[in-house]
Each structure stands twice: as structure tokens, then as C-alpha cells.
């Protein structure tokens, strides 16, 4: 199996009759119901499976307005497949974030281009986080509006619960988790060169016994982005607010932010 990270945006997806025939066969293998996805998404899933990143899909973990997360299979492993919906995404908000980000270039202003670039950027953020060694899903592949990454959950395919609904079991564990997350954020900032941008108890999974994962890097921006400082302060404030409500001893926002920036 190919272990290289794969990232591509395909401009023109051509649907020749021969390709459609193969696509239909693959979709059968993938157990995808065609009505669920538009034809570009189907084509993208087809390409990802052709390249060996996906052998099948087993239902959705979560469906939302902007993105659906599906349970995927690759060999003996489960993978998470995040699929952005082109029709219902808030592309104006996406545009605002993408504009100041020197790592990506939106080619044209058409809706699907913006959504593709949004997914591309999330993939880059996941790579930066993973390389900085923080507890986050390992990204495997990106193509168009689809990201394939490590599945974080049990063997039955249930994702770990959100920190919001499954907080740390006791005050000592909670304090340890808080400081580990702040240490992670320090590495994300200094080594990864990004801020998360949407950190809260809704984007952290908690497996129990102090084991957590930071997810959803879709709003991450480089530390030199015009919105970076504001987003960093908001992320840290969200985190401290949640832990304070658990009865954890928390540092002040300024102290925590300077821990993240330079420690
Ligand atoms: N790698 C993963 N492994 C297991 N479950 C995941 C993974 N990534 C996401 N999920 C599940 O899917 C849910 C939604 O994912 P995520 O937070 O990335 O997207 P979102 O909030 O819907 O989208 P947006 O990018 O618009 O903020 C998560 O709360 C989690 O339950
Ligand atoms: Mg989320």
C-alpha cells in the first residue's frame, strides 16, 4: 500500500462512458448509495479508491451542513473520510479565511474551487499538526472536497466521544489533560506554525484515561495570518472556560497564551 501523503485538486473531472462504467462498479464495491453524493464527490471517491486510499465506506459518523464524516475501510483499518458539501457550504466565510493564507491559492472564485481549497488547507493543517507531534488524526490523502485520515475510535467503528460529553474522570486527570493540550498547542504554534482557530470541547475527542485527540483543523491559519492572534486568544479562552467549569485550577488567559507562544 502506498504510504505517501497524497494531495491533489483535479480541475476537470471527465466522465467518459468507460469511466462511468468503472465508477459504477467501484461504487458498488464501496457500498455507496449514489443519491447521497453529487457526481463530483462520487468521482473523487472513485479516484481515491483507485489510488488505494479507500476500499469501502460503512455509513456516516456525522452529517452536517458543511461536512459529512464517513467511516471508511482501507485494508484492515478504519479510516475517517471527511467530505465537504459544495452546495451548502458558507463559501463567503471560507473565502475570508483563505484570503490571508499564503499557503494556498484559490484558483478562481467559483464555489466548488473555494470548497476544494478549504479542504486542501485543512489537509495541510492536519499534516503540520501531525508533523509537530500533537495528538491529532494522521492525514492520509486529500482530493477535491474529500480528506482521508486516521479513524479515532473503537474497533466497532464508534468515534471517541467529544470532550464536551465525556469530560476527564477526576480533577487530577483534568488538570493533566489541560496542560497536555496547552503543550500540544505550543508545538502546533512553534513547530507547526499554525493556530487551530476552532478549538473547544466540541473539537476534542476524549477516549478516557487522559487520552485525547484534537480534531477539525478546518479553520487553522498560519501564525502570521491577520486573524491568527484573535483566533489563538479565542481558542485558549474556550479551553480555559471549559476546564474551569469542570472545577480545574486554570491559569489566566495571558499566562496560557504566553505558554503557547514561547513557554
Ligand atoms: N478522524 C476522526 N475519527 C473519528 N471520528 C471523527 C474524525 N474526525 C471527525 N470525526 C467525527 O465527526 C465529527 C465532525 O468532524 P469535524 O469536527 O471535523 O467536522 P465539523 O465540525 O462537522 O465540520 P467543520 O469543518 O465545518 O467544522 C466529530 O465531532 C467526530 O465525531
Ligand atoms: Mg467540528
Coordinates of C-alpha atoms in Angstrom, one line a residue, residues 43-235:
X43 CA -15.8 10.7 -8.9
X44 CA -13.4 11.9 -6.2
X45 CA -14.2 8.8 -4.0
X46 CA -13.7 6.7 -7.1
X47 CA -10.2 8.2 -7.7
X48 CA -9.2 7.8 -4.1
X49 CA -10.2 4.2 -4.2
X50 CA -8.4 3.6 -7.5
X51 CA -5.2 5.0 -5.8
X52 CA -5.6 2.7 -2.9
X53 CA -6.6 5.1 -0.2
X54 CA -10.1 3.7 0.3
X55 CA -11.6 0.2 -0.1
X56 CA -15.1 0.9 1.2
X57 CA -17.5 3.1 3.1
X58 CA -19.5 2.0 6.1
X59 CA -22.0 4.7 6.9
X60 CA -21.7 8.1 8.4
X61 CA -20.2 9.1 11.7
X62 CA -21.7 12.6 11.5
X63 CA -23.6 14.5 8.9
X64 CA -23.7 18.3 9.0
X65 CA -24.4 21.3 6.9
X66 CA -20.9 21.8 5.6
X67 CA -19.2 18.4 6.0
X68 CA -20.1 14.8 6.4
X69 CA -17.7 12.4 8.1
X70 CA -17.9 8.8 6.9
X71 CA -16.4 5.6 8.3
X72 CA -14.1 4.2 5.6
X73 CA -12.3 1.0 5.2
X74 CA -8.7 0.6 3.9
X75 CA -7.3 -2.9 4.1
X76 CA -7.9 -4.0 7.7
X77 CA -8.1 -0.4 9.1
X78 CA -10.9 2.0 9.5
X79 CA -10.3 5.5 8.2
X80 CA -12.3 8.7 8.6
X81 CA -13.5 10.3 5.4
X82 CA -14.4 14.0 5.7
X83 CA -16.5 15.1 2.8
X84 CA -17.3 18.8 2.3
X85 CA -20.6 19.6 0.7
X86 CA -20.2 22.0 -2.1
X87 CA -23.8 23.1 -2.3
X88 CA -24.4 24.2 1.3
X89 CA -21.0 25.4 2.4
X90 CA -20.6 29.0 3.6
X91 CA -18.1 29.9 0.9
X92 CA -18.0 33.6 1.9
X93 CA -16.7 32.7 5.3
X94 CA -14.3 30.3 3.7
X95 CA -13.1 33.0 1.4
X96 CA -12.3 35.3 4.3
X97 CA -10.1 32.8 6.0
X98 CA -8.4 31.6 2.7
X99 CA -7.5 35.2 1.6
X100 CA -4.8 35.8 4.2
X101 CA -3.3 32.4 4.0
X102 CA -0.1 32.4 1.9
X103 CA 0.0 28.6 1.7
X104 CA -3.0 28.2 -0.6
X105 CA -4.3 29.9 -3.7
X106 CA -7.9 29.8 -4.7
X107 CA -8.0 29.3 -8.4
X108 CA -11.0 31.3 -9.4
X109 CA -14.0 32.3 -7.4
X110 CA -16.3 29.5 -8.2
X111 CA -17.9 27.8 -5.3
X112 CA -16.5 24.4 -5.7
X113 CA -13.0 25.8 -6.1
X114 CA -13.3 27.6 -2.8
X115 CA -14.5 24.4 -1.1
X116 CA -11.7 22.4 -2.6
X117 CA -9.1 24.9 -1.4
X118 CA -10.8 24.8 2.0
X119 CA -10.3 21.0 2.2
X120 CA -6.8 21.3 0.8
X121 CA -5.9 23.7 3.6
X122 CA -7.4 21.5 6.3
X123 CA -5.2 18.7 5.0
X124 CA -2.1 21.0 5.2
X125 CA -3.1 21.9 8.7
X126 CA -3.5 18.2 9.7
X127 CA -0.1 17.5 8.2
X128 CA 1.5 20.4 10.1
X129 CA -0.1 19.2 13.4
X130 CA 0.9 15.6 12.8
X131 CA 4.5 16.5 12.0
X132 CA 4.7 18.7 15.1
X133 CA 3.8 15.5 17.0
X134 CA 0.5 16.7 18.5
X135 CA -2.4 14.3 19.3
X136 CA -4.5 14.6 16.2
X137 CA -5.6 12.3 13.4
X138 CA -2.9 11.3 10.9
X139 CA -3.9 12.6 7.4
X140 CA -3.6 10.2 4.5
X141 CA -5.0 11.8 1.4
X142 CA -6.8 14.9 0.1
X143 CA -8.5 15.2 -3.2
X144 CA -11.0 18.0 -4.1
X145 CA -13.6 18.1 -1.3
X146 CA -12.5 14.9 0.4
X147 CA -10.0 14.2 3.1
X148 CA -9.0 10.7 4.3
X149 CA -7.4 10.4 7.7
X150 CA -6.9 8.1 10.7
X151 CA -10.1 6.9 12.4
X152 CA -10.2 7.8 16.1
X153 CA -12.5 5.4 17.8
X154 CA -13.1 1.9 19.0
X155 CA -12.8 -1.3 16.8
X156 CA -16.6 -1.3 16.3
X157 CA -16.3 2.0 14.4
X158 CA -17.7 4.3 17.1
X159 CA -15.7 7.5 17.2
X160 CA -14.4 8.5 20.7
X161 CA -16.8 10.9 22.3
X162 CA -16.4 14.6 22.4
X163 CA -14.7 16.1 25.4
X164 CA -17.9 18.1 25.9
X165 CA -20.0 14.9 26.7
X166 CA -17.2 12.9 28.2
X167 CA -15.0 15.1 30.4
X168 CA -12.0 13.8 32.3
X169 CA -12.9 11.5 35.1
X170 CA -11.3 13.3 38.0
X171 CA -9.7 16.7 38.8
X172 CA -6.1 15.4 38.6
X173 CA -6.7 13.9 35.2
X174 CA -8.5 17.0 34.0
X175 CA -5.5 19.2 35.0
X176 CA -3.1 16.9 33.3
X177 CA -5.2 16.9 30.1
X178 CA -5.5 20.7 30.1
X179 CA -1.7 21.1 30.4
X180 CA -1.0 18.4 27.8
X181 CA -3.3 20.3 25.4
X182 CA -1.5 23.5 26.1
X183 CA 1.8 21.8 25.5
X184 CA 0.4 20.4 22.2
X185 CA -0.7 23.9 21.2
X186 CA 2.8 25.2 22.0
X187 CA 4.2 22.7 19.5
X188 CA 1.4 23.4 17.0
X189 CA 2.3 27.1 17.2
X190 CA 6.1 27.0 17.3
X191 CA 6.8 23.9 15.1
X192 CA 3.7 23.6 13.1
X193 CA 3.4 27.4 12.5
X194 CA -0.3 27.5 12.8
X195 CA -3.2 28.3 15.2
X196 CA -6.1 25.9 15.4
X197 CA -8.8 28.5 15.1
X198 CA -11.8 26.5 16.3
X199 CA -10.6 24.8 19.5
X200 CA -13.2 23.9 22.1
X201 CA -14.7 20.9 23.9
X202 CA -16.6 20.2 20.6
X203 CA -13.4 19.6 18.6
X204 CA -11.5 17.5 21.1
X205 CA -12.3 13.7 21.4
X206 CA -11.7 12.1 24.7
X207 CA -11.0 8.3 24.9
X208 CA -10.7 8.2 28.7
X209 CA -7.7 7.8 31.0
X210 CA -6.2 11.1 29.9
X211 CA -6.2 10.1 26.2
X212 CA -7.5 12.9 24.0
X213 CA -7.3 14.0 20.3
X214 CA -7.6 17.4 18.8
X215 CA -9.6 17.4 15.5
X216 CA -11.2 19.7 13.0
X217 CA -8.4 21.9 11.7
X218 CA -10.5 23.5 9.0
X219 CA -10.1 27.0 10.4
X220 CA -6.4 26.7 11.1
X221 CA -4.3 29.6 9.8
X222 CA -0.6 30.3 9.8
X223 CA 0.7 32.3 12.8
X224 CA 1.3 35.3 10.5
X225 CA -2.3 35.4 9.3
X226 CA -4.1 38.7 10.1
X227 CA -6.6 36.7 12.2
X228 CA -4.1 34.5 14.0
X229 CA -3.8 36.4 17.3
X230 CA -7.5 36.8 17.7
X231 CA -8.1 33.1 17.0
X232 CA -5.4 32.0 19.3
X233 CA -6.8 34.0 22.2
X234 CA -10.3 32.7 21.5
X235 CA -9.1 29.1 21.3

